[in-house]
PDB file of C-alpha atoms and ligand atoms in Angstrom:
ATOM      1  CA  MET A   1       0.054   0.051  -0.176  1.00 84.00           C
ATOM      2  CA  ILE A   2       1.496   3.985  -1.311  1.00 88.00           C
ATOM      3  CA  LYS A   3       1.932   5.770   1.514  1.00 96.00           C
ATOM      4  CA  LYS A   4       0.882   9.366   0.262  1.00 98.00           C
ATOM      5  CA  VAL A   5       3.226  12.124   0.622  1.00 98.00           C
ATOM      6  CA  ASN A   6       0.488  14.720   2.809  1.00 98.00           C
ATOM      7  CA  ILE A   7       2.054  18.157   4.366  1.00 98.00           C
ATOM      8  CA  ASN A   8       2.822  16.610   7.308  1.00 98.00           C
ATOM      9  CA  THR A   9       5.431  14.527   5.467  1.00 98.00           C
ATOM     10  CA  LEU A  10       7.062  17.414   4.398  1.00 98.00           C
ATOM     11  CA  LYS A  11       7.172  18.769   7.953  1.00 98.00           C
ATOM     12  CA  LYS A  12       8.774  15.654   9.955  1.00 98.00           C
ATOM     13  CA  LEU A  13      11.207  15.492   6.893  1.00 98.00           C
ATOM     14  CA  LYS A  14      12.689  19.138   8.297  1.00 98.00           C
ATOM     15  CA  GLU A  15      12.288  18.028  11.185  1.00 98.00           C
ATOM     16  CA  SER A  16      14.503  14.737  10.910  1.00 98.00           C
ATOM     17  CA  GLY A  17      16.830  17.331   8.040  1.00 98.00           C
ATOM     18  CA  GLU A  18      15.443  14.870   5.360  1.00 98.00           C
ATOM     19  CA  LYS A  19      15.612  16.651   2.483  1.00 98.00           C
ATOM     20  CA  PHE A  20      12.493  16.006  -0.081  1.00 98.00           C
ATOM     21  CA  SER A  21      12.390  16.846  -4.034  1.00 98.00           C
ATOM     22  CA  VAL A  22      10.569  18.652  -6.211  1.00 99.00           C
ATOM     23  CA  LEU A  23      10.273  18.164 -10.077  1.00 98.00           C
ATOM     24  CA  THR A  24       7.115  20.231 -12.418  1.00 98.00           C
ATOM     25  CA  ALA A  25       4.703  17.779 -14.370  1.00 98.00           C
ATOM     26  CA  TYR A  26       2.491  19.381 -16.602  1.00 98.00           C
ATOM     27  CA  ASP A  27       0.913  15.665 -18.321  1.00 98.00           C
ATOM     28  CA  PHE A  28      -0.243  12.490 -17.218  1.00 98.00           C
ATOM     29  CA  SER A  29       2.503  10.389 -18.263  1.00 98.00           C
ATOM     30  CA  THR A  30       5.122  12.219 -17.678  1.00 98.00           C
ATOM     31  CA  ALA A  31       3.694  12.559 -13.534  1.00 98.00           C
ATOM     32  CA  LYS A  32       3.353   9.073 -13.559  1.00 98.00           C
ATOM     33  CA  TYR A  33       6.658   8.705 -13.987  1.00 98.00           C
ATOM     34  CA  LEU A  34       8.189  10.773 -12.376  1.00 98.00           C
ATOM     35  CA  ASP A  35       5.728   9.302  -8.845  1.00 98.00           C
ATOM     36  CA  GLU A  36       7.284   5.998  -9.870  1.00 98.00           C
ATOM     37  CA  ALA A  37      10.520   7.808  -9.908  1.00 98.00           C
ATOM     38  CA  GLY A  38       9.584   8.524  -5.911  1.00 98.00           C
ATOM     39  CA  ILE A  39      10.045  12.423  -6.501  1.00 98.00           C
ATOM     40  CA  ASP A  40       8.266  13.619  -3.566  1.00 98.00           C
ATOM     41  CA  VAL A  41       5.562  16.593  -4.502  1.00 99.00           C
ATOM     42  CA  ILE A  42       5.063  16.847  -8.039  1.00 99.00           C
ATOM     43  CA  LEU A  43       4.029  20.902  -8.828  1.00 99.00           C
ATOM     44  CA  ILE A  44       1.916  21.601 -11.737  1.00 98.00           C
ATOM     45  CA  GLY A  45       4.114  25.108 -11.987  1.00 98.00           C
ATOM     46  CA  ASP A  46       2.884  27.797 -14.112  1.00 98.00           C
ATOM     47  CA  SER A  47       6.495  27.714 -16.040  1.00 97.00           C
ATOM     48  CA  LEU A  48       4.311  25.322 -18.187  1.00 97.00           C
ATOM     49  CA  ALA A  49       2.690  27.902 -19.526  1.00 97.00           C
ATOM     50  CA  MET A  50       6.290  28.465 -21.238  1.00 95.00           C
ATOM     51  CA  VAL A  51       7.801  25.285 -21.595  1.00 95.00           C
ATOM     52  CA  ALA A  52       4.252  23.267 -22.978  1.00 96.00           C
ATOM     53  CA  LEU A  53       2.249  26.672 -24.289  1.00 97.00           C
ATOM     54  CA  GLY A  54       4.851  28.349 -25.947  1.00 95.00           C
ATOM     55  CA  TYR A  55       3.933  31.520 -24.323  1.00 96.00           C
ATOM     56  CA  GLU A  56       6.482  34.009 -23.340  1.00 93.00           C
ATOM     57  CA  THR A  57       5.721  34.716 -19.993  1.00 93.00           C
ATOM     58  CA  THR A  58       4.020  32.902 -17.470  1.00 95.00           C
ATOM     59  CA  HIS A  59       1.297  35.651 -16.903  1.00 96.00           C
ATOM     60  CA  SER A  60      -0.189  34.129 -20.672  1.00 96.00           C
ATOM     61  CA  ILE A  61      -1.883  31.528 -18.755  1.00 98.00           C
ATOM     62  CA  SER A  62      -5.098  31.352 -17.386  1.00 98.00           C
ATOM     63  CA  VAL A  63      -7.561  29.590 -14.597  1.00 98.00           C
ATOM     64  CA  GLU A  64      -8.963  27.511 -17.195  1.00 98.00           C
ATOM     65  CA  GLU A  65      -5.690  26.297 -19.160  1.00 98.00           C
ATOM     66  CA  MET A  66      -4.599  25.507 -15.226  1.00 98.00           C
ATOM     67  CA  LYS A  67      -7.452  23.065 -14.954  1.00 98.00           C
ATOM     68  CA  ILE A  68      -6.467  21.313 -17.014  1.00 98.00           C
ATOM     69  CA  PHE A  69      -2.810  20.570 -16.845  1.00 98.00           C
ATOM     70  CA  THR A  70      -3.679  20.052 -13.320  1.00 98.00           C
ATOM     71  CA  LYS A  71      -6.312  17.168 -13.498  1.00 98.00           C
ATOM     72  CA  ALA A  72      -3.898  15.884 -16.056  1.00 98.00           C
ATOM     73  CA  VAL A  73      -1.390  15.284 -13.585  1.00 98.00           C
ATOM     74  CA  ALA A  74      -3.075  14.160 -10.720  1.00 98.00           C
ATOM     75  CA  LYS A  75      -4.515  11.220 -12.759  1.00 98.00           C
ATOM     76  CA  GLY A  76      -1.340  10.356 -12.925  1.00 98.00           C
ATOM     77  CA  VAL A  77       0.348  10.768  -9.322  1.00 98.00           C
ATOM     78  CA  ASN A  78      -0.876   8.074  -6.142  1.00 98.00           C
ATOM     79  CA  ARG A  79       2.767   8.793  -3.792  1.00 98.00           C
ATOM     80  CA  ALA A  80       4.150  12.359  -4.501  1.00 98.00           C
ATOM     81  CA  LEU A  81       2.148  15.365  -2.772  1.00 99.00           C
ATOM     82  CA  VAL A  82       0.473  17.262  -5.868  1.00 99.00           C
ATOM     83  CA  VAL A  83       0.762  21.336  -5.804  1.00 99.00           C
ATOM     84  CA  THR A  84      -0.381  24.068  -8.503  1.00 98.00           C
ATOM     85  CA  ASP A  85       0.097  26.996  -9.172  1.00 98.00           C
ATOM     86  CA  MET A  86      -2.513  29.524  -8.994  1.00 98.00           C
ATOM     87  CA  PRO A  87      -1.180  31.700 -11.839  1.00 98.00           C
ATOM     88  CA  PHE A  88      -0.828  35.827 -12.806  1.00 97.00           C
ATOM     89  CA  MET A  89      -4.687  37.175 -11.302  1.00 97.00           C
ATOM     90  CA  SER A  90      -6.438  34.014 -10.517  1.00 97.00           C
ATOM     91  CA  TYR A  91      -6.079  35.086  -7.135  1.00 97.00           C
ATOM     92  CA  HIS A  92      -4.617  39.115  -6.817  1.00 94.00           C
ATOM     93  CA  CYS A  93      -8.835  40.421  -7.279  1.00 95.00           C
ATOM     94  CA  ASP A  94     -10.919  39.057  -4.822  1.00 94.00           C
ATOM     95  CA  ILE A  95     -10.619  36.717  -1.111  1.00 97.00           C
ATOM     96  CA  SER A  96     -14.016  35.154  -3.109  1.00 97.00           C
ATOM     97  CA  GLU A  97     -12.773  34.834  -5.902  1.00 98.00           C
ATOM     98  CA  GLY A  98      -9.154  33.862  -4.444  1.00 98.00           C
ATOM     99  CA  ILE A  99     -10.668  31.163  -3.047  1.00 98.00           C
ATOM    100  CA  ARG A 100     -13.068  29.675  -5.611  1.00 98.00           C
ATOM    101  CA  ASN A 101      -9.698  29.542  -7.790  1.00 98.00           C
ATOM    102  CA  CYS A 102      -7.827  27.292  -5.747  1.00 98.00           C
ATOM    103  CA  GLY A 103     -10.448  25.080  -4.601  1.00 98.00           C
ATOM    104  CA  GLU A 104     -11.523  24.101  -7.691  1.00 98.00           C
ATOM    105  CA  MET A 105      -7.927  23.136  -8.269  1.00 98.00           C
ATOM    106  CA  LEU A 106      -8.062  20.664  -5.301  1.00 98.00           C
ATOM    107  CA  ARG A 107     -11.039  19.451  -6.403  1.00 98.00           C
ATOM    108  CA  LEU A 108      -9.554  18.311  -9.559  1.00 98.00           C
ATOM    109  CA  GLY A 109      -7.479  16.102  -7.632  1.00 98.00           C
ATOM    110  CA  ALA A 110      -4.350  19.120  -5.976  1.00 99.00           C
ATOM    111  CA  ASN A 111      -3.211  18.283  -2.684  1.00 99.00           C
ATOM    112  CA  ALA A 112      -2.460  22.264  -2.806  1.00 99.00           C
ATOM    113  CA  VAL A 113      -2.117  25.254  -4.399  1.00 99.00           C
ATOM    114  CA  LYS A 114       1.746  27.445  -4.452  1.00 98.00           C
ATOM    115  CA  ILE A 115       1.145  31.327  -4.651  1.00 98.00           C
ATOM    116  CA  GLU A 116       3.764  33.978  -5.317  1.00 98.00           C
ATOM    117  CA  GLY A 117       4.519  36.952  -3.277  1.00 98.00           C
ATOM    118  CA  TYR A 118       3.599  38.732   0.057  1.00 98.00           C
ATOM    119  CA  SER A 119       1.184  41.851   0.763  1.00 98.00           C
ATOM    120  CA  ASP A 120      -0.733  42.152   3.962  1.00 98.00           C
ATOM    121  CA  TYR A 121      -3.313  41.233   0.887  1.00 98.00           C
ATOM    122  CA  ILE A 122      -2.036  37.498   0.254  1.00 98.00           C
ATOM    123  CA  LEU A 123      -1.477  36.824   4.255  1.00 98.00           C
ATOM    124  CA  ASP A 124      -5.402  37.726   4.573  1.00 98.00           C
ATOM    125  CA  LEU A 125      -5.936  34.733   1.752  1.00 98.00           C
ATOM    126  CA  VAL A 126      -3.467  32.189   2.745  1.00 98.00           C
ATOM    127  CA  LYS A 127      -5.617  32.559   6.163  1.00 98.00           C
ATOM    128  CA  ARG A 128      -8.398  31.793   4.188  1.00 98.00           C
ATOM    129  CA  LEU A 129      -7.868  29.310   2.415  1.00 98.00           C
ATOM    130  CA  ASN A 130      -5.919  27.181   4.861  1.00 98.00           C
ATOM    131  CA  ASP A 131      -9.602  28.232   6.952  1.00 97.00           C
ATOM    132  CA  SER A 132     -11.188  26.561   3.814  1.00 97.00           C
ATOM    133  CA  GLY A 133      -8.589  22.747   3.965  1.00 98.00           C
ATOM    134  CA  ILE A 134      -6.738  25.099   1.116  1.00 98.00           C
ATOM    135  CA  PRO A 135      -2.904  24.495   2.647  1.00 98.00           C
ATOM    136  CA  VAL A 136      -0.813  26.732   0.456  1.00 99.00           C
ATOM    137  CA  MET A 137       2.778  26.819  -0.568  1.00 99.00           C
ATOM    138  CA  ALA A 138       4.176  30.310  -0.741  1.00 98.00           C
ATOM    139  CA  HIS A 139       7.286  31.960  -2.845  1.00 98.00           C
ATOM    140  CA  LEU A 140       8.888  34.877  -2.242  1.00 98.00           C
ATOM    141  CA  GLY A 141      12.904  36.024  -3.475  1.00 98.00           C
ATOM    142  CA  PHE A 142      12.803  36.198  -7.754  1.00 97.00           C
ATOM    143  CA  THR A 143       8.690  35.543  -8.576  1.00 97.00           C
ATOM    144  CA  PRO A 144       7.698  35.497 -12.632  1.00 95.00           C
ATOM    145  CA  GLN A 145       4.449  37.111 -12.315  1.00 96.00           C
ATOM    146  CA  PHE A 146       6.170  40.146 -10.904  1.00 95.00           C
ATOM    147  CA  LEU A 147       8.766  39.989 -13.395  1.00 94.00           C
ATOM    148  CA  ASN A 148       7.731  43.736 -14.419  1.00 95.00           C
ATOM    149  CA  THR A 149       7.354  44.951 -11.133  1.00 95.00           C
ATOM    150  CA  LEU A 150      10.614  43.641  -9.343  1.00 95.00           C
ATOM    151  CA  GLY A 151      12.180  45.465 -13.578  1.00 93.00           C
ATOM    152  CA  GLY A 152      14.005  41.725 -15.072  1.00 92.00           C
ATOM    153  CA  TYR A 153      15.375  38.162 -13.737  1.00 92.00           C
ATOM    154  CA  LYS A 154      16.593  40.035 -11.192  1.00 94.00           C
ATOM    155  CA  ILE A 155      18.789  37.965  -8.274  1.00 96.00           C
ATOM    156  CA  GLN A 156      16.758  39.135  -4.706  1.00 96.00           C
ATOM    157  CA  ALA A 157      18.370  39.592  -1.238  1.00 96.00           C
ATOM    158  CA  LYS A 158      21.137  40.199  -2.210  1.00 97.00           C
ATOM    159  CA  THR A 159      22.071  41.591   1.138  1.00 98.00           C
ATOM    160  CA  LYS A 160      21.547  41.452   4.622  1.00 98.00           C
ATOM    161  CA  GLU A 161      18.618  43.687   4.480  1.00 98.00           C
ATOM    162  CA  ALA A 162      16.730  41.998   1.801  1.00 98.00           C
ATOM    163  CA  THR A 163      17.419  39.056   3.297  1.00 98.00           C
ATOM    164  CA  ASP A 164      15.768  39.917   6.241  1.00 98.00           C
ATOM    165  CA  LYS A 165      13.090  40.966   5.104  1.00 98.00           C
ATOM    166  CA  ILE A 166      12.234  37.662   2.984  1.00 98.00           C
ATOM    167  CA  LEU A 167      12.893  35.989   6.764  1.00 98.00           C
ATOM    168  CA  GLU A 168      10.211  38.539   7.823  1.00 98.00           C
ATOM    169  CA  GLN A 169       7.469  38.056   5.266  1.00 98.00           C
ATOM    170  CA  ALA A 170       8.173  34.017   5.822  1.00 98.00           C
ATOM    171  CA  GLU A 171       7.600  34.313   9.483  1.00 98.00           C
ATOM    172  CA  LYS A 172       4.539  35.856   9.086  1.00 98.00           C
ATOM    173  CA  LEU A 173       3.013  33.364   5.846  1.00 98.00           C
ATOM    174  CA  GLN A 174       4.400  30.700   8.266  1.00 98.00           C
ATOM    175  CA  ASN A 175       2.173  31.532  11.189  1.00 98.00           C
ATOM    176  CA  VAL A 176      -0.922  32.448   8.754  1.00 98.00           C
ATOM    177  CA  GLY A 177      -0.597  28.814   7.814  1.00 98.00           C
ATOM    178  CA  ALA A 178       1.592  28.176   4.512  1.00 98.00           C
ATOM    179  CA  PHE A 179       2.948  24.743   5.008  1.00 98.00           C
ATOM    180  CA  SER A 180       5.811  25.016   3.078  1.00 98.00           C
ATOM    181  CA  LEU A 181       8.433  27.751   0.595  1.00 98.00           C
ATOM    182  CA  VAL A 182       9.623  28.242  -2.462  1.00 98.00           C
ATOM    183  CA  LEU A 183      12.873  30.596  -2.660  1.00 98.00           C
ATOM    184  CA  GLU A 184      12.980  31.578  -6.096  1.00 98.00           C
ATOM    185  CA  MET A 185      16.545  33.360  -7.270  1.00 98.00           C
ATOM    186  CA  ILE A 186      18.611  34.235  -3.986  1.00 98.00           C
ATOM    187  CA  PRO A 187      22.356  33.634  -2.826  1.00 98.00           C
ATOM    188  CA  GLU A 188      22.277  30.348  -0.858  1.00 98.00           C
ATOM    189  CA  GLU A 189      23.875  32.139   2.150  1.00 98.00           C
ATOM    190  CA  SER A 190      20.791  34.218   2.465  1.00 98.00           C
ATOM    191  CA  ALA A 191      18.892  31.338   1.651  1.00 98.00           C
ATOM    192  CA  LYS A 192      20.074  28.632   4.590  1.00 98.00           C
ATOM    193  CA  TYR A 193      19.601  31.859   6.994  1.00 98.00           C
ATOM    194  CA  ILE A 194      15.920  32.483   5.619  1.00 98.00           C
ATOM    195  CA  THR A 195      16.016  28.020   6.144  1.00 98.00           C
ATOM    196  CA  GLU A 196      17.363  27.674   9.657  1.00 98.00           C
ATOM    197  CA  ASN A 197      14.722  30.305  10.708  1.00 98.00           C
ATOM    198  CA  LEU A 198      11.673  29.351   9.495  1.00 98.00           C
ATOM    199  CA  LYS A 199       9.928  26.043  10.458  1.00 98.00           C
ATOM    200  CA  ILE A 200       8.587  25.373   7.782  1.00 98.00           C
ATOM    201  CA  PRO A 201      10.748  23.238   4.931  1.00 98.00           C
ATOM    202  CA  THR A 202      11.928  25.952   1.893  1.00 98.00           C
ATOM    203  CA  VAL A 203      12.182  24.886  -1.495  1.00 98.00           C
ATOM    204  CA  SER A 204      15.118  25.878  -3.313  1.00 98.00           C
ATOM    205  CA  CYS A 205      14.607  27.001  -7.700  1.00 98.00           C
ATOM    206  CA  GLY A 206      17.989  28.515  -7.411  1.00 98.00           C
ATOM    207  CA  ALA A 207      18.513  29.476  -3.825  1.00 98.00           C
ATOM    208  CA  GLY A 208      21.791  27.699  -2.997  1.00 98.00           C
ATOM    209  CA  ARG A 209      22.618  23.765  -1.097  1.00 98.00           C
ATOM    210  CA  TYR A 210      20.745  24.806   1.817  1.00 98.00           C
ATOM    211  CA  CYS A 211      17.364  24.858   1.411  1.00 98.00           C
ATOM    212  CA  ASP A 212      15.430  21.294   3.004  1.00 98.00           C
ATOM    213  CA  SER A 213      13.833  21.036  -0.744  1.00 98.00           C
ATOM    214  CA  GLN A 214      14.569  21.212  -4.566  1.00 98.00           C
ATOM    215  CA  VAL A 215      12.477  22.041  -7.306  1.00 98.00           C
ATOM    216  CA  LEU A 216      13.531  22.042 -10.989  1.00 98.00           C
ATOM    217  CA  VAL A 217      11.291  22.190 -14.392  1.00 98.00           C
ATOM    218  CA  SER A 218      11.715  18.962 -15.535  1.00 98.00           C
ATOM    219  CA  ASP A 219      11.899  20.070 -18.952  1.00 97.00           C
ATOM    220  CA  ASP A 220      15.207  21.169 -17.618  1.00 97.00           C
ATOM    221  CA  VAL A 221      16.082  18.042 -16.381  1.00 97.00           C
ATOM    222  CA  PHE A 222      14.682  15.985 -19.342  1.00 97.00           C
ATOM    223  CA  GLY A 223      16.722  17.771 -21.468  1.00 97.00           C
ATOM    224  CA  LYS A 224      13.442  18.192 -23.617  1.00 95.00           C
ATOM    225  CA  TYR A 225      13.376  22.693 -23.353  1.00 92.00           C
ATOM    226  CA  SER A 226      15.600  24.820 -25.008  1.00 85.00           C
ATOM    227  CA  GLU A 227      14.637  27.586 -25.485  1.00 87.00           C
ATOM    228  CA  PHE A 228      16.461  28.507 -22.201  1.00 85.00           C
ATOM    229  CA  THR A 229      18.450  27.093 -19.359  1.00 86.00           C
ATOM    230  CA  PRO A 230      19.176  28.945 -16.127  1.00 92.00           C
ATOM    231  CA  LYS A 231      22.224  28.456 -14.510  1.00 93.00           C
ATOM    232  CA  PHE A 232      20.574  26.536 -11.689  1.00 96.00           C
ATOM    233  CA  ALA A 233      18.553  24.193 -13.907  1.00 97.00           C
ATOM    234  CA  ARG A 234      20.614  20.918 -14.030  1.00 97.00           C
ATOM    235  CA  LYS A 235      20.595  18.911 -17.539  1.00 96.00           C
ATOM    236  CA  TYR A 236      19.862  14.815 -16.595  1.00 97.00           C
ATOM    237  CA  GLY A 237      19.145  13.527 -20.576  1.00 97.00           C
ATOM    238  CA  ASP A 238      18.629  14.624 -24.108  1.00 97.00           C
ATOM    239  CA  MET A 239      15.286  14.138 -24.654  1.00 97.00           C
ATOM    240  CA  ARG A 240      15.505  17.233 -27.529  1.00 97.00           C
ATOM    241  CA  ALA A 241      17.661  14.569 -28.981  1.00 97.00           C
ATOM    242  CA  LEU A 242      15.502  11.530 -28.257  1.00 98.00           C
ATOM    243  CA  ILE A 243      12.574  12.899 -30.026  1.00 98.00           C
ATOM    244  CA  VAL A 244      15.233  14.157 -33.201  1.00 98.00           C
ATOM    245  CA  GLU A 245      15.825  11.357 -33.164  1.00 98.00           C
ATOM    246  CA  CYS A 246      13.112   9.104 -33.065  1.00 98.00           C
ATOM    247  CA  ALA A 247      10.808  11.426 -35.575  1.00 98.00           C
ATOM    248  CA  LYS A 248      13.537  10.671 -37.774  1.00 98.00           C
ATOM    249  CA  LYS A 249      13.798   7.192 -37.397  1.00 98.00           C
ATOM    250  CA  PHE A 250       9.534   6.805 -37.816  1.00 98.00           C
ATOM    251  CA  ASP A 251       9.975   9.527 -41.529  1.00 98.00           C
ATOM    252  CA  SER A 252      12.940   7.582 -42.963  1.00 98.00           C
ATOM    253  CA  ASP A 253      10.887   4.221 -41.985  1.00 98.00           C
ATOM    254  CA  VAL A 254       7.194   5.511 -43.344  1.00 98.00           C
ATOM    255  CA  LYS A 255       8.877   6.527 -46.078  1.00 98.00           C
ATOM    256  CA  ASN A 256      10.909   3.580 -47.349  1.00 98.00           C
ATOM    257  CA  GLY A 257       8.127   1.485 -46.721  1.00 98.00           C
ATOM    258  CA  LYS A 258       9.494   0.289 -43.489  1.00 98.00           C
ATOM    259  CA  PHE A 259       6.292   1.007 -41.111  1.00 98.00           C
ATOM    260  CA  PRO A 260       3.996  -1.195 -40.731  1.00 98.00           C
ATOM    261  CA  ALA A 261       5.869  -4.073 -40.778  1.00 98.00           C
ATOM    262  CA  GLU A 262       3.235  -7.373 -41.466  1.00 98.00           C
ATOM    263  CA  ASN A 263       3.302  -7.934 -37.065  1.00 98.00           C
ATOM    264  CA  GLU A 264       2.236  -4.232 -37.340  1.00 98.00           C
ATOM    265  CA  VAL A 265      -1.082  -4.841 -39.161  1.00 98.00           C
ATOM    266  CA  PHE A 266      -4.448  -6.307 -38.678  1.00 98.00           C
TER     267      PHE A 266
HETATM  268  O1  LIG B   1       6.555  27.919 -12.691  1.00 83.37           O
HETATM  269  C1  LIG B   1       7.476  26.913 -12.040  1.00 83.37           C
HETATM  270  O2  LIG B   1       7.079  26.150 -12.849  1.00 83.37           O
HETATM  271  C2  LIG B   1       7.729  27.526 -10.448  1.00 83.37           C
HETATM  272  C3  LIG B   1       8.622  26.086 -10.148  1.00 83.37           C
HETATM  273  C4  LIG B   1      10.129  26.083 -10.792  1.00 83.37           C
HETATM  274  C5  LIG B   1       9.047  26.605  -8.786  1.00 83.37           C
HETATM  275  O3  LIG B   1       7.453  27.987  -9.414  1.00 83.37           O
END
């Protein structure tokens, strides 16, 4: 009997000093294979806007689109905790709409949602989501949905003051019930300090070695997405080359009459 990962599992792992793994998935079979591989948390990241849908930034993806991918991924997963990234403008306008949109993701099979940024409004929303039975993974540091207000893809928390500010925000998010925190693109010393001062686990996305967990975009890990690869994304395979190789072989077999063979016809 498979023991499903839940938010308490992650809390216990932090307490015992054990790390956990997080990868993104956007479709049923990838989610199934990541789950089989033992990945602990599967994130339907809004990175899918760029990676799977070819949009320029994450801003373009809608709630309706995220719902389709959430449903597909959730169907493929038995063990991992499934987290849906709430897209731009799906939770910012008002609390009721935010709760409704997040609730839809749980209705479709997610176990939690991820929400970027910090403000009094976000604190209130995280509290209300928790009160409604919707666990929240927070996300600070570089937050792609704030690309335009941050003025570009910039490393955050480079000073002691900026690090203290993130820690203060993280503590408040922890106090209103966030169960974990993604730290994106911050120096590892800053991430270490924040991690050591929080009870909830931190998830590094380009935030170095001392967080409680690491997340990467699976298409970067597989070597499938080739438009842009950040410095912190380690490539473990070359799926682009594999896809091109398989497609070329198929193309050649079709054109040379080698496909289908006798055992492949009715
Ligand atoms: O959208 C995404 O994939 C993410 C993670 C990489 C943290 O937010």
